[in-house]
Coordinates of C-alpha atoms in Angstrom, one line a residue:
M1 CA -0.1 0.4 0.2
T2 CA 1.0 3.7 -0.4
T3 CA 1.7 6.4 2.0
A4 CA -1.8 8.0 1.1
Y5 CA -3.6 4.5 2.0
E6 CA -1.6 4.7 5.1
R7 CA -2.6 8.2 6.0
L8 CA -6.5 7.4 5.2
R9 CA -6.5 4.4 7.5
D10 CA -4.5 5.6 10.2
R11 CA -6.6 8.9 10.5
N12 CA -9.6 6.8 9.9
A13 CA -10.5 9.4 7.2
V14 CA -12.8 10.2 4.3
H15 CA -11.1 11.3 1.3
I16 CA -13.2 12.9 -1.4
W17 CA -12.1 13.3 -4.9
R18 CA -13.7 15.9 -7.1
G19 CA -13.6 16.2 -11.1
R20 CA -15.0 17.2 -14.0
A21 CA -15.4 14.8 -16.9
P22 CA -14.9 16.1 -20.8
D23 CA -18.0 15.9 -23.1
A24 CA -16.1 14.5 -25.9
L25 CA -14.3 10.9 -25.5
A26 CA -10.6 11.1 -25.9
P27 CA -8.7 8.6 -27.9
G28 CA -8.0 5.8 -25.6
G29 CA -10.7 7.1 -23.6
T30 CA -11.9 3.6 -22.6
D31 CA -8.7 1.7 -22.3
L32 CA -8.8 1.3 -18.4
L33 CA -12.4 0.6 -18.4
S34 CA -13.8 -3.2 -18.0
E35 CA -15.4 -4.7 -21.1
E36 CA -18.7 -4.4 -19.5
E37 CA -17.9 -0.5 -19.2
R38 CA -16.6 0.0 -22.5
H39 CA -20.1 -2.2 -23.9
K40 CA -21.8 0.7 -21.7
A41 CA -19.9 3.6 -23.0
R42 CA -20.4 2.4 -26.4
R43 CA -24.5 2.5 -26.0
L44 CA -24.4 6.1 -24.4
P45 CA -25.0 9.0 -26.9
D46 CA -22.5 11.9 -26.7
P47 CA -21.9 13.8 -24.4
A48 CA -22.7 11.2 -22.0
A49 CA -20.3 8.3 -23.4
G50 CA -17.4 10.6 -23.1
R51 CA -18.3 11.7 -19.4
Y52 CA -19.1 8.2 -18.3
A53 CA -15.6 6.8 -19.6
A54 CA -13.7 9.8 -18.2
A55 CA -15.5 9.2 -14.8
H56 CA -14.6 5.7 -14.8
A57 CA -11.1 5.9 -15.8
A58 CA -10.5 8.6 -12.9
L59 CA -11.9 6.3 -10.7
R60 CA -8.9 3.5 -11.5
R61 CA -6.6 6.3 -11.3
V62 CA -7.4 7.5 -8.1
L63 CA -7.9 4.0 -6.7
S64 CA -4.5 2.9 -7.8
H65 CA -3.0 6.0 -5.9
Y66 CA -3.7 4.0 -2.4
L67 CA -3.4 0.6 -4.0
A68 CA -0.1 1.0 -5.5
V69 CA -0.8 -0.8 -8.9
P70 CA -1.1 0.6 -12.1
P71 CA -4.8 2.0 -13.0
G72 CA -5.1 -0.5 -15.5
E73 CA -4.7 -3.5 -13.2
V74 CA -7.6 -2.5 -10.8
V75 CA -10.3 -5.0 -11.1
L76 CA -13.8 -3.8 -9.9
G77 CA -17.2 -5.8 -9.1
R78 CA -20.1 -6.0 -7.0
R79 CA -21.2 -7.0 -3.4
P80 CA -24.2 -9.1 -3.3
C81 CA -27.3 -7.0 -2.6
P82 CA -28.5 -7.0 0.8
R83 CA -31.8 -7.2 0.0
C84 CA -31.9 -9.8 -2.8
A85 CA -28.2 -11.3 -2.8
H86 CA -28.1 -10.5 -6.6
P87 CA -24.3 -10.2 -7.4
R88 CA -25.1 -7.4 -10.0
H89 CA -27.2 -5.1 -7.4
G90 CA -25.2 -4.7 -4.6
R91 CA -22.3 -2.0 -4.0
P92 CA -19.2 -1.8 -5.9
R93 CA -15.9 -3.5 -4.6
I94 CA -12.5 -3.9 -5.4
E95 CA -11.7 -7.6 -6.3
W96 CA -7.8 -6.9 -7.2
P97 CA -5.7 -6.2 -5.7
P98 CA -6.7 -7.6 -2.2
T99 CA -7.5 -4.6 0.3
D100 CA -10.0 -3.0 2.5
L101 CA -10.7 0.3 0.6
D102 CA -14.1 0.8 0.3
F103 CA -15.6 3.6 -2.3
T104 CA -18.5 5.3 -4.0
L105 CA -19.0 6.9 -7.3
S106 CA -21.8 9.5 -8.0
R107 CA -21.9 11.6 -11.1
S108 CA -24.1 14.3 -12.2
G109 CA -23.6 15.7 -15.6
P110 CA -19.8 16.5 -16.2
H111 CA -19.4 16.5 -12.5
W112 CA -18.3 13.5 -10.3
L113 CA -17.7 12.7 -6.6
L114 CA -15.6 9.8 -5.4
A115 CA -15.8 8.8 -1.6
V116 CA -12.7 6.4 -0.5
V117 CA -12.2 5.1 3.2
A118 CA -10.2 2.0 4.7
G119 CA -12.1 -0.6 6.5
H120 CA -15.5 0.6 6.3
R121 CA -18.8 1.4 4.3
V122 CA -19.3 4.9 2.6
G123 CA -22.1 6.5 0.2
V124 CA -21.8 9.8 -1.3
D125 CA -24.4 11.4 -3.7
L126 CA -24.3 14.2 -6.2
E127 CA -26.8 16.1 -7.7
G128 CA -26.8 19.1 -9.8
D129 CA -29.6 21.9 -9.6
R130 CA -32.6 21.3 -12.3
S131 CA -36.0 22.1 -12.8
L132 CA -38.4 19.8 -11.1
D133 CA -41.8 19.4 -9.6
V134 CA -40.5 19.5 -5.8
D135 CA -44.2 19.3 -4.1
G136 CA -44.9 15.9 -6.4
A137 CA -41.5 14.7 -5.9
S138 CA -41.2 15.4 -2.4
E139 CA -44.3 13.5 -1.5
L140 CA -43.0 10.2 -3.5
V141 CA -39.8 10.3 -1.4
M142 CA -40.0 12.3 1.9
S143 CA -40.8 11.3 5.3
A144 CA -43.9 13.4 7.1
P145 CA -41.3 15.8 9.2
E146 CA -39.1 16.1 5.8
L147 CA -42.4 16.8 3.7
A148 CA -43.2 19.6 6.5
H149 CA -39.8 21.0 6.2
V150 CA -39.7 21.4 2.3
C151 CA -43.0 22.9 2.5
S152 CA -42.0 25.5 5.4
R153 CA -39.6 27.0 3.1
P154 CA -40.4 30.6 2.0
D155 CA -40.0 30.3 -1.5
E156 CA -39.6 28.1 -4.5
R157 CA -35.6 28.5 -4.2
A158 CA -35.4 27.6 -0.8
R159 CA -37.6 24.6 -1.1
T160 CA -36.0 23.6 -4.0
R161 CA -32.6 23.5 -2.2
A162 CA -34.1 21.8 1.1
F163 CA -35.6 19.0 -1.5
F164 CA -31.9 18.4 -2.8
R165 CA -30.5 18.5 0.7
C166 CA -32.9 15.8 1.7
W167 CA -32.5 13.8 -1.4
T168 CA -28.5 13.7 -1.8
R169 CA -28.6 12.6 2.0
K170 CA -31.0 9.6 1.5
E171 CA -29.0 8.6 -1.6
A172 CA -25.7 8.1 0.1
V173 CA -27.3 6.3 2.9
V174 CA -29.0 3.6 0.4
K175 CA -25.8 3.8 -1.5
A176 CA -23.5 3.2 1.6
I177 CA -26.1 0.1 2.4
G178 CA -26.1 -0.9 -1.3
V179 CA -29.6 -1.2 -2.0
G180 CA -29.9 1.8 -4.1
I181 CA -33.4 3.6 -4.5
V182 CA -35.5 0.4 -4.6
T183 CA -35.8 1.0 -0.7
D184 CA -38.9 3.2 0.1
L185 CA -37.0 6.7 0.8
R186 CA -39.6 7.7 2.9
A187 CA -38.3 5.1 5.2
V188 CA -34.9 7.0 5.5
D189 CA -35.3 10.1 7.6
V190 CA -32.4 12.7 7.0
Q191 CA -33.4 15.5 9.6
P192 CA -33.1 18.4 6.8
R193 CA -33.6 20.8 9.7
Q194 CA -30.2 20.2 10.9
D195 CA -27.3 21.5 9.2
G196 CA -25.5 18.2 10.0
P197 CA -23.5 16.1 10.7
V198 CA -26.8 13.9 11.4
L199 CA -27.3 10.4 12.5
V200 CA -29.8 8.5 10.5
D201 CA -30.7 4.8 11.6
H202 CA -32.2 2.6 8.8
I203 CA -32.9 -1.2 8.6
E204 CA -32.9 -3.3 5.3
P205 CA -33.0 -7.2 5.3
N206 CA -29.8 -8.3 6.2
S207 CA -28.5 -4.9 6.7
S208 CA -28.9 -2.2 9.5
G209 CA -27.1 0.4 10.9
T210 CA -26.9 3.9 12.1
W211 CA -25.0 6.5 9.5
L212 CA -23.3 9.6 10.2
V213 CA -24.8 11.7 7.5
Q214 CA -23.2 15.2 6.5
D215 CA -23.8 17.7 3.6
L216 CA -20.8 18.6 1.6
P217 CA -19.4 21.9 0.5
M218 CA -20.1 22.5 -3.4
A219 CA -20.1 24.9 -6.0
D220 CA -23.5 26.8 -6.6
G221 CA -25.8 24.8 -8.5
L222 CA -24.4 21.3 -7.1
F223 CA -25.4 19.2 -3.8
A224 CA -23.7 16.4 -2.6
A225 CA -24.0 14.4 0.8
L226 CA -21.7 11.8 2.5
A227 CA -23.0 8.6 4.6
R228 CA -20.5 6.7 6.6
E229 CA -20.8 4.3 9.5
A230 CA -21.5 6.0 13.0
G231 CA -18.3 5.9 15.2
T232 CA -15.9 6.0 12.1
A233 CA -16.1 9.9 12.3
G234 CA -12.5 11.0 11.3
P235 CA -11.7 13.8 8.9
V236 CA -13.3 14.6 5.6
E237 CA -10.7 15.6 3.3
I238 CA -12.1 17.1 -0.3
H239 CA -9.6 17.0 -3.0
R240 CA -9.5 17.9 -6.8
Y241 CA -8.6 15.2 -9.3
E242 CA -6.6 17.6 -11.3
E243 CA -4.3 18.0 -8.7
L244 CA -3.5 14.2 -8.4
V245 CA -3.1 13.3 -12.0
P246 CA -0.5 15.9 -14.0
S247 CA -0.9 13.9 -17.1
M248 CA -4.2 12.3 -18.4
E249 CA -2.2 10.7 -21.1
T250 CA 0.2 8.7 -19.0
G251 CA -2.0 8.2 -16.0
V252 CA 1.2 8.7 -13.8
L253 CA -0.1 9.7 -10.5
V254 CA 1.7 12.0 -7.9
A255 CA 1.0 12.1 -4.1

């Protein structure tokens, strides 16, 4: 393992990596991807294809920073879903090299966030501000206290911000568990009245726990939240991907 891994583990930290993917698929842009990922990229239209490929290539480059292997040798897979045990529905994992690193990737348009930890589970969600029916969407995914909070906001802008605070916190929790939004999000109360961090209890078949959930500082127009297992509250460090990778062509990483 690398110094970066040791720093992550010894401080019980969460490292958040921020990046922005280009719209166009660069030559060789899928070289680091698995065959399944290449197939998905080929099926996507532009600019989604380029953004998807760039974010997933960046994921392997960042992980190699901790794992001390070339990015192209990092093998990714999935854990069984805690609800149905299907191997394609669960949380992502590193299949090789052997490691206790855990990670979660979230994308919104060209923007992506990657959370990396050692020895426990983590979830992150990123959303871009967009036009939506806040009242209608809130009724589908909010608990009664959350819905009351969103509806009490003084104007449409404030209600939209309250909605995305709820949504990103909820998605971070279910991503950390590994069930995604198939769960009833109304049962995941994330206490939007509180600035955070907040403790969120949630039970799923074969998976339960208490999660420490907090908003992440983003530029205007982006919303993000982090969920990690309660009791693992080390520092949260936010890094820019561009500072890690000086040359996207060589894929050589620097600490």
